[in-house]
Amino acid sequence: MTQNKMPKHVAIIMDGNGRWAKKKGKIRTFGHKAGVESVRAAVRFARQNNIESLTLFAFSSENWNRPAEEVGVLMDLFNLVLNSEAKKLNKNDVRLKVIGDTSRFDQKLVDKINKAEEMTQHNSSLILNIAANYGGRWDIVNAAKQISEKVASGELDSAQIDEHKFNQFTSLADQPELDLLIRTGGEHRISNFLMWQCAYAELYFTDTLWPDFDEQAFQLAVNDFADRQRRFGMTGEQVETK
Ligand code: IPE
Ligand code: IPE
Ligand code: MG
């Protein structure tokens, strides 16, 4: 089989911080803080294994529904992590990209995001996409909106719109197709993450809570991926003789 065994693009729904903290008798936000170390480990693993893109779900468009205090802590944490990690990412040749509707964030945070993206824009060892105020449906609607504006202005002919064209207007355009989607924390759902990009991704669910997800746990997910036969609609025999 000629299939490449290493995923080029991995996305992770980092779930289970609150339950991890609760199990330890701590408040939920303690779990979010602990989860930052797992983010560092995941980035390290991705770089060491030549994964090209790593997309992490940090805050969903539905997470605004949480208590204001928890949302506040998550925003503060995002700020803090940008402060402490942006330079390190740059040194490690990682390109940072934030995907999602950042218009709802305060201007100071938006400025910080723009600065970090700009500083790291020419790095090429890994693209780290952080999904913040991200929703899969938002991504699709946002693409449709941009396309309709181009059609209305005459820049684009509607006859030219196909899947390839549409993809160019989504958040992860120009990056490798999503190969593997991991969800920690035991739930078996997508929670409005990468809906368009999930079309042919391999899905991996683990009960491990996000703060416990280390490089070994990431390796297990990658091993599981390597054992699968990706058929893309073909028969197993066709894939084997390819
Ligand atoms: C994921 O952990 C982090 C975010 C959604 C920001 P949770 O906070 O959802 O943790 P659980 O699912 O309540 O344990
Ligand atoms: C998904 O986790 C969002 C992130 C990990 C950022 P949630 O904990 O918000 O998902 P649901 O609400 O259980 O579906
Ligand atoms: Mg959760």
GROMACS .gro file of C-alpha atoms and ligand atoms in nm:
model
  271
    1MET     CA    1   0.000   0.000   0.000
    2THR     CA    2   0.135   0.340  -0.095
    3GLN     CA    3  -0.080   0.529   0.153
    4ASN     CA    4   0.101   0.788   0.359
    5LYS     CA    5   0.076   0.676   0.721
    6MET     CA    6   0.141   1.009   0.885
    7PRO     CA    7  -0.143   1.260   0.882
    8LYS     CA    8  -0.051   1.592   0.725
    9HIS     CA    9  -0.330   1.780   0.895
   10VAL     CA   10  -0.462   1.699   1.242
   11ALA     CA   11  -0.740   1.884   1.422
   12ILE     CA   12  -0.824   1.843   1.791
   13ILE     CA   13  -1.139   1.919   1.989
   14MET     CA   14  -0.970   1.983   2.322
   15ASP     CA   15  -1.250   1.876   2.555
   16GLY     CA   16  -1.269   1.773   2.919
   17ASN     CA   17  -1.093   2.053   3.107
   18GLY     CA   18  -1.388   2.119   3.340
   19ARG     CA   19  -1.438   1.754   3.432
   20TRP     CA   20  -1.064   1.708   3.486
   21ALA     CA   21  -1.066   1.993   3.739
   22LYS     CA   22  -1.385   1.872   3.906
   23LYS     CA   23  -1.233   1.527   3.957
   24LYS     CA   24  -0.951   1.697   4.146
   25GLY     CA   25  -1.195   1.898   4.357
   26LYS     CA   26  -1.096   2.221   4.184
   27ILE     CA   27  -1.295   2.485   3.994
   28ARG     CA   28  -1.343   2.441   3.618
   29THR     CA   29  -1.103   2.717   3.519
   30PHE     CA   30  -0.819   2.529   3.691
   31GLY     CA   31  -0.867   2.271   3.415
   32HIS     CA   32  -0.842   2.533   3.140
   33LYS     CA   33  -0.512   2.654   3.283
   34ALA     CA   34  -0.379   2.298   3.304
   35GLY     CA   35  -0.487   2.243   2.943
   36VAL     CA   36  -0.229   2.493   2.820
   37GLU     CA   37   0.051   2.242   2.891
   38SER     CA   38  -0.127   1.987   2.669
   39VAL     CA   39  -0.138   2.247   2.391
   40ARG     CA   40   0.240   2.286   2.420
   41ALA     CA   41   0.285   1.907   2.409
   42ALA     CA   42   0.061   1.876   2.103
   43VAL     CA   43   0.256   2.145   1.918
   44ARG     CA   44   0.585   1.974   2.009
   45PHE     CA   45   0.454   1.640   1.888
   46ALA     CA   46   0.329   1.788   1.563
   47ARG     CA   47   0.665   1.951   1.492
   48GLN     CA   48   0.864   1.641   1.577
   49ASN     CA   49   0.649   1.427   1.351
   50ASN     CA   50   0.641   1.665   1.055
   51ILE     CA   51   0.269   1.721   1.071
   52GLU     CA   52   0.209   2.020   0.842
   53SER     CA   53  -0.102   2.167   1.003
   54LEU     CA   54  -0.241   2.138   1.353
   55THR     CA   55  -0.583   2.293   1.416
   56LEU     CA   56  -0.697   2.328   1.778
   57PHE     CA   57  -1.051   2.410   1.889
   58ALA     CA   58  -1.000   2.660   2.172
   59PHE     CA   59  -1.334   2.839   2.191
   60SER     CA   60  -1.650   2.767   1.997
   61SER     CA   61  -1.912   3.016   1.883
   62GLU     CA   62  -2.143   2.840   2.134
   63ASN     CA   63  -1.902   2.877   2.427
   64TRP     CA   64  -2.030   3.236   2.481
   65ASN     CA   65  -2.327   3.061   2.645
   66ARG     CA   66  -2.110   2.969   2.946
   67PRO     CA   67  -2.113   3.172   3.267
   68ALA     CA   68  -1.957   3.515   3.205
   69GLU     CA   69  -1.687   3.445   3.460
   70GLU     CA   70  -1.565   3.134   3.280
   71VAL     CA   71  -1.571   3.315   2.944
   72GLY     CA   72  -1.367   3.594   3.105
   73VAL     CA   73  -1.105   3.349   3.232
   74LEU     CA   74  -1.081   3.185   2.889
   75MET     CA   75  -1.027   3.526   2.722
   76ASP     CA   76  -0.763   3.621   2.981
   77LEU     CA   77  -0.591   3.290   2.925
   78PHE     CA   78  -0.587   3.342   2.548
   79ASN     CA   79  -0.427   3.683   2.607
   80LEU     CA   80  -0.168   3.542   2.847
   81VAL     CA   81  -0.077   3.253   2.620
   82LEU     CA   82  -0.033   3.487   2.323
   83ASN     CA   83   0.200   3.698   2.537
   84SER     CA   84   0.409   3.410   2.660
   85GLU     CA   85   0.412   3.183   2.353
   86ALA     CA   86   0.416   3.398   2.038
   87LYS     CA   87   0.792   3.454   2.044
   88LYS     CA   88   0.860   3.088   2.125
   89LEU     CA   89   0.643   2.976   1.836
   90ASN     CA   90   0.832   3.211   1.609
   91LYS     CA   91   1.166   3.075   1.727
   92ASN     CA   92   1.043   2.724   1.655
   93ASP     CA   93   0.944   2.818   1.300
   94VAL     CA   94   0.571   2.775   1.370
   95ARG     CA   95   0.322   2.988   1.180
   96LEU     CA   96   0.024   3.091   1.392
   97LYS     CA   97  -0.317   3.150   1.242
   98VAL     CA   98  -0.637   3.224   1.430
   99ILE     CA   99  -0.952   3.104   1.258
  100GLY     CA  100  -1.301   3.215   1.358
  101ASP     CA  101  -1.497   3.536   1.389
  102THR     CA  102  -1.255   3.752   1.588
  103SER     CA  103  -1.479   4.060   1.550
  104ARG     CA  104  -1.643   3.976   1.883
  105PHE     CA  105  -1.314   3.993   2.075
  106ASP     CA  106  -1.191   4.312   2.236
  107GLN     CA  107  -0.958   4.525   2.026
  108LYS     CA  108  -0.654   4.461   2.244
  109LEU     CA  109  -0.683   4.087   2.187
  110VAL     CA  110  -0.743   4.135   1.813
  111ASP     CA  111  -0.429   4.351   1.789
  112LYS     CA  112  -0.228   4.086   1.970
  113ILE     CA  113  -0.357   3.815   1.736
  114ASN     CA  114  -0.272   4.023   1.429
  115LYS     CA  115   0.076   4.094   1.562
  116ALA     CA  116   0.149   3.727   1.633
  117GLU     CA  117   0.015   3.622   1.292
  118GLU     CA  118   0.225   3.882   1.119
  119MET     CA  119   0.541   3.795   1.312
  120THR     CA  120   0.512   3.425   1.227
  121GLN     CA  121   0.372   3.452   0.874
  122HIS     CA  122   0.684   3.326   0.694
  123ASN     CA  123   0.745   3.026   0.920
  124SER     CA  124   0.707   2.690   0.759
  125SER     CA  125   0.779   2.397   0.996
  126LEU     CA  126   0.417   2.385   1.116
  127ILE     CA  127   0.097   2.583   1.074
  128LEU     CA  128  -0.080   2.610   1.408
  129ASN     CA  129  -0.443   2.712   1.359
  130ILE     CA  130  -0.623   2.821   1.674
  131ALA     CA  131  -1.000   2.812   1.633
  132ALA     CA  132  -1.143   3.091   1.847
  133ASN     CA  133  -1.507   3.198   1.830
  134TYR     CA  134  -1.513   2.942   1.554
  135GLY     CA  135  -1.813   2.754   1.422
  136GLY     CA  136  -1.819   2.516   1.127
  137ARG     CA  137  -2.145   2.664   1.004
  138TRP     CA  138  -2.003   3.015   1.038
  139ASP     CA  139  -1.706   2.908   0.822
  140ILE     CA  140  -1.938   2.784   0.546
  141VAL     CA  141  -2.167   3.088   0.563
  142ASN     CA  142  -1.865   3.319   0.565
  143ALA     CA  143  -1.734   3.155   0.248
  144ALA     CA  144  -2.077   3.180   0.083
  145LYS     CA  145  -2.096   3.548   0.174
  146GLN     CA  146  -1.756   3.629   0.022
  147ILE     CA  147  -1.842   3.436  -0.291
  148SER     CA  148  -2.174   3.614  -0.335
  149GLU     CA  149  -2.003   3.951  -0.299
  150LYS     CA  150  -1.760   3.853  -0.574
  151VAL     CA  151  -2.043   3.735  -0.798
  152ALA     CA  152  -2.238   4.057  -0.732
  153SER     CA  153  -1.937   4.272  -0.823
  154GLY     CA  154  -1.877   4.070  -1.140
  155GLU     CA  155  -1.537   3.942  -1.021
  156LEU     CA  156  -1.659   3.584  -1.025
  157ASP     CA  157  -1.898   3.399  -1.257
  158SER     CA  158  -2.136   3.169  -1.068
  159ALA     CA  159  -2.059   2.897  -1.324
  160GLN     CA  160  -1.703   2.886  -1.184
  161ILE     CA  161  -1.819   2.789  -0.835
  162ASP     CA  162  -1.731   2.430  -0.759
  163GLU     CA  163  -1.601   2.253  -0.446
  164HIS     CA  164  -1.244   2.357  -0.517
  165LYS     CA  165  -1.343   2.722  -0.563
  166PHE     CA  166  -1.566   2.718  -0.256
  167ASN     CA  167  -1.286   2.572  -0.044
  168GLN     CA  168  -1.066   2.869  -0.131
  169PHE     CA  169  -1.296   3.091   0.073
  170THR     CA  170  -1.299   2.874   0.386
  171SER     CA  171  -1.072   2.924   0.688
  172LEU     CA  172  -0.822   2.650   0.608
  173ALA     CA  173  -0.784   2.715   0.235
  174ASP     CA  174  -0.433   2.647   0.103
  175GLN     CA  175  -0.363   2.397   0.382
  176PRO     CA  176  -0.355   2.018   0.344
  177GLU     CA  177  -0.691   1.839   0.359
  178LEU     CA  178  -0.789   1.740   0.712
  179ASP     CA  179  -0.671   1.381   0.769
  180LEU     CA  180  -0.743   1.317   1.135
  181LEU     CA  181  -0.986   1.471   1.381
  182ILE     CA  182  -0.925   1.387   1.747
  183ARG     CA  183  -1.174   1.458   2.025
  184THR     CA  184  -1.069   1.414   2.385
  185GLY     CA  185  -1.307   1.401   2.681
  186GLY     CA  186  -1.526   1.109   2.577
  187GLU     CA  187  -1.802   1.280   2.379
  188HIS     CA  188  -1.875   1.152   2.031
  189ARG     CA  189  -1.977   1.466   1.848
  190ILE     CA  190  -1.839   1.740   1.625
  191SER     CA  191  -1.985   2.035   1.825
  192ASN     CA  192  -1.990   2.260   1.517
  193PHE     CA  193  -1.616   2.229   1.455
  194LEU     CA  194  -1.475   2.181   1.102
  195MET     CA  195  -1.792   2.070   0.922
  196TRP     CA  196  -1.677   2.134   0.563
  197GLN     CA  197  -1.325   2.005   0.627
  198CYS     CA  198  -1.442   1.686   0.805
  199ALA     CA  199  -1.585   1.538   0.486
  200TYR     CA  200  -1.321   1.263   0.463
  201ALA     CA  201  -1.128   1.301   0.786
  202GLU     CA  202  -1.068   0.995   1.005
  203LEU     CA  203  -1.237   1.046   1.342
  204TYR     CA  204  -1.068   0.942   1.666
  205PHE     CA  205  -1.239   0.968   2.002
  206THR     CA  206  -1.067   0.913   2.335
  207ASP     CA  207  -1.193   0.928   2.694
  208THR     CA  208  -0.867   1.095   2.800
  209LEU     CA  209  -0.946   1.441   2.933
  210TRP     CA  210  -0.759   1.724   2.759
  211PRO     CA  211  -0.519   1.811   3.046
  212ASP     CA  212  -0.406   1.445   3.046
  213PHE     CA  213  -0.352   1.435   2.670
  214ASP     CA  214   0.026   1.418   2.630
  215GLU     CA  215   0.266   1.319   2.352
  216GLN     CA  216   0.208   0.948   2.420
  217ALA     CA  217  -0.167   0.994   2.388
  218PHE     CA  218  -0.115   1.182   2.060
  219GLN     CA  219   0.107   0.895   1.940
  220LEU     CA  220  -0.174   0.646   2.011
  221ALA     CA  221  -0.411   0.850   1.795
  222VAL     CA  222  -0.158   0.865   1.513
  223ASN     CA  223  -0.098   0.488   1.540
  224ASP     CA  224  -0.470   0.427   1.515
  225PHE     CA  225  -0.484   0.649   1.207
  226ALA     CA  226  -0.198   0.455   1.047
  227ASP     CA  227  -0.389   0.127   1.088
  228ARG     CA  228  -0.691   0.248   0.896
  229GLN     CA  229  -0.760   0.199   0.530
  230ARG     CA  230  -0.882   0.521   0.371
  231ARG     CA  231  -1.094   0.423   0.076
  232PHE     CA  232  -1.241   0.754  -0.045
  233GLY     CA  233  -1.533   0.569  -0.200
  234MET     CA  234  -1.325   0.295  -0.365
  235THR     CA  235  -1.316  -0.072  -0.274
  236GLY     CA  236  -1.053  -0.210  -0.038
  237GLU     CA  237  -0.905  -0.411  -0.328
  238GLN     CA  238  -0.865  -0.101  -0.538
  239VAL     CA  239  -0.682   0.077  -0.259
  240GLU     CA  240  -0.451  -0.221  -0.199
  241THR     CA  241  -0.337  -0.237  -0.561
  242LYS     CA  242  -0.290   0.139  -0.597
  243IPE     C1  243  -1.294   2.222   2.676
  243IPE     O1  244  -1.317   2.175   2.803
  243IPE     C2  245  -1.245   2.363   2.675
  243IPE     C3  246  -1.340   2.460   2.618
  243IPE     C4  247  -1.456   2.432   2.567
  243IPE     C5  248  -1.299   2.598   2.621
  243IPE     P1  249  -1.459   2.194   2.874
  243IPE     O2  250  -1.456   2.323   2.948
  243IPE     O3  251  -1.568   2.180   2.777
  243IPE     O4  252  -1.459   2.074   2.977
  243IPE     P2  253  -1.581   1.981   3.014
  243IPE     O5  254  -1.632   1.923   2.886
  243IPE     O6  255  -1.682   2.067   3.082
  243IPE     O7  256  -1.520   1.879   3.103
  244IPE     C1  257  -1.622   2.197   2.209
  244IPE     O1  258  -1.633   2.156   2.341
  244IPE     C2  259  -1.551   2.328   2.200
  244IPE     C3  260  -1.411   2.328   2.239
  244IPE     C4  261  -1.339   2.225   2.273
  244IPE     C5  262  -1.347   2.456   2.233
  244IPE     P1  263  -1.765   2.183   2.424
  244IPE     O2  264  -1.743   2.126   2.559
  244IPE     O3  265  -1.803   2.326   2.418
  244IPE     O4  266  -1.873   2.098   2.343
  244IPE     P2  267  -2.019   2.049   2.385
  244IPE     O5  268  -2.091   2.168   2.437
  244IPE     O6  269  -2.002   1.946   2.490
  244IPE     O7  270  -2.077   1.994   2.260
  245MG      MG  271  -1.679   2.023   2.713
   0.00000   0.00000   0.00000
